[in-house]
Every structure is written in structure tokens, then in C-alpha cells.
Amino acid sequence: VLFRSAPLEATQQLQQRLAEAKAELARVLALQGESTNLVPGATAPEATEYRLMAESLVRVYQQHLEELGRLEATKQRLKDFEPTAKAWTGFSEPPPHSILLIDDLRDSVQTLDAKIAAAEASRDLLLRFSAEAQAAAMESDGRLRLLAEQLETAKEPEKAARLNWQRTYVQMKNRLASANAAMDETRRRRVEEDLADYRLRLALAKQIGRAHV
């Protein structure tokens, strides 16, 4: 599965899929420039929707590559901050400390609380989006199996052409749903890293606040 791969491997796989999606989109645009149908067996509305899905697939892969970069940056930010959080053992000077420090700590706690609440809401929403995309992919998997069975018994050329087109169409829907599910999972992982970072910073801010008293 793509989003379980190592960062470099996942990036390479996505770049390959993006290149394939761009090639497919170029083919679609070239064919639709010549005729209203993508291939024999397609209706004009279906051909238009297929093109829109092909365009969406390219965008999703591009966005997913950006999300992978954000995920790694977030991981690194957390990794860089962990030594700071662990190293802090208290003030070198006894209280009272600057009133500006108290204000900064209060602002930091409020800001981090808000960031945590927003990130938790985003995570829950992404979980729902991912589940919906996975359900769509499973539904298209079932449709593809049915089309394969129908193609095996199709005798008439017109019917076979129609079924072949429907299979191509559903395959695109499947690829798009799977791509969205994978991107949403990467986004969820990035949000989880954000949450870990915010919580660590919040814990340190509260620790400093307690030491101030």
C-alpha cells in the first residue's frame, strides 16, 4: 500500500503514477480533440466525465506529493523540538519572573489549545473522507468483476465495445477513489504528527508555567 511505504519509495511510486496519469490525460485530450467519443462504446457525457476524472487524478497525485513533503517536514519539526522539551529542567533564576513571560506563556497555551482542537477536527474529517473513498473503491472493484464476467460471454461486437468502454470508465473511477483514499491517509498522518508536536509544546509551556509560580 502506497501510504505505508518508506518516504522515498512512496514518493517514487507517486511520481510514477503521476507520469502515467499525465500520459493518460494527454491521450484523452488528443482523442477528444478529434471526436466526441473517447473510444467506441462511450457516450459523449461519459467521455466528458472520463476526461474530468483524468484531470482530477493528475491533481490528486500532485497534491499527494506535496502532502508527503509536508508530512516529512512535520516529522522533522517534531524531532527537532523533542530535545528542547526534554532538556528543560527549570529556570536558572528563582521567581518572580518577567510579566512578559507570563503573558507569552498564557498566549502560547491558548494558541496551542486552539491548534489541537482544530487538528483533532481535521483528523476526524479526514478519517471520514478516507472511509468514503475506500468504500467507493470497493464498489468499483465489484463493478469491475461484474464487467469482466459479462465480457467473457459477450458475442456481439457492439456489446463487447460497450462493455470494454464501461470497464475503462470504471477503472478510472477506481483509480481516482484509491488515489483520494491514499492522499487522505497521508494527510491524516501529517495531522497526527502536528498533534504530537502541539501537545509536546503545550506540555512544555505548562511545565514552564508551573515552574514560574
Short mmCIF file of C-alpha atoms in Angstrom, two decimals:
data_model
loop_
_atom_site.label_atom_id
_atom_site.label_comp_id
_atom_site.label_asym_id
_atom_site.label_seq_id
_atom_site.Cartn_x
_atom_site.Cartn_y
_atom_site.Cartn_z
CA VAL A 1 0.00 0.00 0.00
CA LEU A 2 1.39 3.40 -1.00
CA PHE A 3 0.93 5.33 2.22
CA ARG A 4 2.65 2.58 4.25
CA SER A 5 5.80 2.74 2.13
CA ALA A 6 9.03 4.44 3.16
CA PRO A 7 9.11 8.17 2.23
CA LEU A 8 11.45 7.80 -0.75
CA GLU A 9 9.66 4.72 -2.05
CA ALA A 10 6.24 6.37 -1.65
CA THR A 11 7.45 9.47 -3.49
CA GLN A 12 8.88 7.41 -6.34
CA GLN A 13 5.66 5.39 -6.65
CA LEU A 14 3.60 8.58 -6.71
CA GLN A 15 5.85 10.17 -9.31
CA GLN A 16 5.43 7.10 -11.49
CA ARG A 17 1.65 7.15 -11.09
CA LEU A 18 1.58 10.87 -11.80
CA ALA A 19 3.54 10.33 -15.02
CA GLU A 20 1.08 7.60 -16.07
CA ALA A 21 -1.90 9.81 -15.20
CA LYS A 22 -0.46 12.70 -17.23
CA ALA A 23 0.10 10.39 -20.20
CA GLU A 24 -3.49 9.14 -19.97
CA LEU A 25 -4.82 12.68 -19.74
CA ALA A 26 -2.79 13.70 -22.79
CA ARG A 27 -4.20 10.72 -24.70
CA VAL A 28 -7.74 11.63 -23.67
CA LEU A 29 -7.36 15.26 -24.69
CA ALA A 30 -5.90 14.26 -28.06
CA LEU A 31 -8.75 11.83 -28.76
CA GLN A 32 -11.46 14.24 -27.64
CA GLY A 33 -9.98 16.87 -29.92
CA GLU A 34 -10.84 14.59 -32.82
CA SER A 35 -14.25 13.29 -31.75
CA THR A 36 -16.92 13.48 -29.06
CA ASN A 37 -16.31 9.87 -28.04
CA LEU A 38 -13.23 8.72 -26.18
CA VAL A 39 -13.41 5.20 -27.58
CA PRO A 40 -16.07 3.10 -29.30
CA GLY A 41 -18.88 2.33 -26.88
CA ALA A 42 -18.71 5.62 -24.99
CA THR A 43 -21.39 8.30 -24.90
CA ALA A 44 -20.41 11.96 -25.12
CA PRO A 45 -21.31 12.70 -21.45
CA GLU A 46 -19.31 9.67 -20.31
CA ALA A 47 -16.32 10.78 -22.37
CA THR A 48 -16.50 14.23 -20.81
CA GLU A 49 -16.73 12.78 -17.29
CA TYR A 50 -13.80 10.48 -18.02
CA ARG A 51 -11.72 13.50 -19.02
CA LEU A 52 -12.70 15.29 -15.83
CA MET A 53 -11.72 12.24 -13.78
CA ALA A 54 -8.40 12.02 -15.62
CA GLU A 55 -7.73 15.68 -14.80
CA SER A 56 -8.70 15.10 -11.16
CA LEU A 57 -6.37 12.11 -10.94
CA VAL A 58 -3.41 14.24 -12.04
CA ARG A 59 -4.29 16.89 -9.44
CA VAL A 60 -4.68 14.32 -6.65
CA TYR A 61 -1.27 12.80 -7.33
CA GLN A 62 0.31 16.27 -7.42
CA GLN A 63 -1.37 17.22 -4.13
CA HIS A 64 -0.34 13.90 -2.59
CA LEU A 65 3.30 14.55 -3.45
CA GLU A 66 3.01 17.92 -1.72
CA GLU A 67 1.40 16.26 1.30
CA LEU A 68 4.28 13.78 1.55
CA GLY A 69 6.67 16.74 1.70
CA ARG A 70 4.58 18.36 4.44
CA LEU A 71 4.46 15.10 6.37
CA GLU A 72 8.24 14.75 6.39
CA ALA A 73 8.68 18.42 7.33
CA THR A 74 6.27 17.98 10.25
CA LYS A 75 8.08 14.86 11.43
CA GLN A 76 11.38 16.73 11.32
CA ARG A 77 9.95 19.69 13.24
CA LEU A 78 8.79 17.36 16.00
CA LYS A 79 12.11 15.54 16.03
CA ASP A 80 14.00 18.84 16.28
CA PHE A 81 11.85 20.08 19.17
CA GLU A 82 11.95 16.92 21.29
CA PRO A 83 15.49 17.55 22.67
CA THR A 84 14.44 21.07 23.72
CA ALA A 85 11.42 19.74 25.58
CA LYS A 86 13.46 17.05 27.32
CA ALA A 87 16.35 19.36 28.20
CA TRP A 88 14.30 21.99 30.03
CA THR A 89 14.58 21.41 33.78
CA GLY A 90 13.66 24.81 35.18
CA PHE A 91 14.66 28.44 35.39
CA SER A 92 18.19 29.37 36.29
CA GLU A 93 16.82 32.27 38.38
CA PRO A 94 14.18 31.98 41.16
CA PRO A 95 10.79 33.70 40.78
CA PRO A 96 9.33 36.24 40.32
CA HIS A 97 9.95 36.32 36.58
CA SER A 98 9.03 38.81 33.90
CA ILE A 99 5.35 39.65 33.45
CA LEU A 100 6.02 39.39 29.72
CA LEU A 101 6.93 35.74 30.20
CA ILE A 102 3.61 35.11 31.94
CA ASP A 103 1.72 36.77 29.09
CA ASP A 104 3.68 34.81 26.48
CA LEU A 105 3.00 31.53 28.25
CA ARG A 106 -0.71 32.28 28.53
CA ASP A 107 -0.87 33.17 24.84
CA SER A 108 1.09 30.03 23.91
CA VAL A 109 -1.25 27.78 25.89
CA GLN A 110 -4.35 29.34 24.33
CA THR A 111 -2.89 29.15 20.82
CA LEU A 112 -1.79 25.53 21.22
CA ASP A 113 -5.16 24.52 22.70
CA ALA A 114 -6.86 26.03 19.64
CA LYS A 115 -4.43 24.30 17.25
CA ILE A 116 -5.02 20.95 18.95
CA ALA A 117 -8.81 21.32 18.73
CA ALA A 118 -8.59 22.27 15.03
CA ALA A 119 -6.21 19.40 14.26
CA GLU A 120 -8.43 16.87 16.02
CA ALA A 121 -11.42 18.08 13.98
CA SER A 122 -9.35 17.81 10.77
CA ARG A 123 -8.24 14.30 11.68
CA ASP A 124 -11.82 13.15 12.24
CA LEU A 125 -12.92 14.69 8.94
CA LEU A 126 -10.05 13.05 7.06
CA LEU A 127 -10.92 9.68 8.57
CA ARG A 128 -14.45 10.08 7.18
CA PHE A 129 -13.21 11.17 3.76
CA SER A 130 -10.80 8.24 3.61
CA ALA A 131 -13.52 5.77 4.58
CA GLU A 132 -15.83 7.16 1.88
CA ALA A 133 -13.09 6.96 -0.76
CA GLN A 134 -12.23 3.38 0.25
CA ALA A 135 -15.91 2.43 0.03
CA ALA A 136 -16.09 3.95 -3.47
CA ALA A 137 -13.00 1.98 -4.49
CA MET A 138 -14.51 -1.26 -3.17
CA GLU A 139 -17.76 -0.58 -5.02
CA SER A 140 -15.88 -0.05 -8.29
CA ASP A 141 -13.90 -3.25 -7.63
CA GLY A 142 -17.18 -5.15 -7.55
CA ARG A 143 -18.36 -3.42 -10.70
CA LEU A 144 -15.12 -4.35 -12.48
CA ARG A 145 -15.55 -8.02 -11.56
CA LEU A 146 -19.08 -7.99 -12.96
CA LEU A 147 -17.95 -6.34 -16.20
CA ALA A 148 -15.17 -8.91 -16.60
CA GLU A 149 -17.73 -11.71 -16.32
CA GLN A 150 -20.02 -10.03 -18.86
CA LEU A 151 -17.14 -9.54 -21.29
CA GLU A 152 -16.37 -13.25 -21.22
CA THR A 153 -19.80 -14.05 -22.66
CA ALA A 154 -20.21 -11.02 -24.94
CA LYS A 155 -20.59 -12.16 -28.55
CA GLU A 156 -21.75 -9.08 -30.44
CA PRO A 157 -19.04 -6.53 -31.32
CA GLU A 158 -21.21 -3.57 -30.27
CA LYS A 159 -21.93 -5.07 -26.86
CA ALA A 160 -18.27 -6.00 -26.37
CA ALA A 161 -17.20 -2.46 -27.29
CA ARG A 162 -19.69 -1.02 -24.82
CA LEU A 163 -18.53 -3.32 -22.03
CA ASN A 164 -14.88 -2.58 -22.77
CA TRP A 165 -15.57 1.12 -22.51
CA GLN A 166 -17.51 0.68 -19.28
CA ARG A 167 -14.60 -1.24 -17.83
CA THR A 168 -12.18 1.55 -18.83
CA TYR A 169 -14.54 4.11 -17.29
CA VAL A 170 -14.94 2.22 -14.01
CA GLN A 171 -11.19 1.59 -13.83
CA MET A 172 -10.67 5.36 -13.87
CA LYS A 173 -13.24 5.81 -11.11
CA ASN A 174 -11.42 3.13 -9.13
CA ARG A 175 -8.02 4.77 -9.60
CA LEU A 176 -9.37 8.16 -8.56
CA ALA A 177 -11.10 6.79 -5.45
CA SER A 178 -7.99 4.85 -4.43
CA ALA A 179 -5.79 7.92 -5.02
CA ASN A 180 -8.06 10.07 -2.85
CA ALA A 181 -8.09 7.46 -0.08
CA ALA A 182 -4.28 7.28 -0.09
CA MET A 183 -3.91 11.07 -0.05
CA ASP A 184 -6.39 11.44 2.81
CA GLU A 185 -4.45 8.85 4.79
CA THR A 186 -1.21 10.78 4.27
CA ARG A 187 -2.97 13.96 5.36
CA ARG A 188 -4.26 12.19 8.46
CA ARG A 189 -0.74 11.02 9.32
CA ARG A 190 0.54 14.58 8.92
CA VAL A 191 -2.21 15.87 11.22
CA GLU A 192 -1.27 13.20 13.79
CA GLU A 193 2.33 14.45 13.68
CA ASP A 194 1.04 18.01 14.09
CA LEU A 195 -0.94 16.90 17.12
CA ALA A 196 2.09 15.23 18.68
CA ASP A 197 4.11 18.43 18.12
CA TYR A 198 1.41 20.73 19.53
CA ARG A 199 0.87 18.52 22.59
CA LEU A 200 4.58 18.39 23.34
CA ARG A 201 4.84 22.19 23.06
CA LEU A 202 1.75 22.59 25.24
CA ALA A 203 3.16 20.27 27.90
CA LEU A 204 6.39 22.28 27.96
CA ALA A 205 4.52 25.60 28.18
CA LYS A 206 2.51 24.30 31.13
CA GLN A 207 5.65 22.92 32.76
CA ILE A 208 7.32 26.33 32.48
CA GLY A 209 4.16 27.97 33.80
CA ARG A 210 4.14 25.74 36.87
CA ALA A 211 7.82 26.42 37.49
CA HIS A 212 7.12 30.14 37.36
CA VAL A 213 4.73 30.01 40.32
#
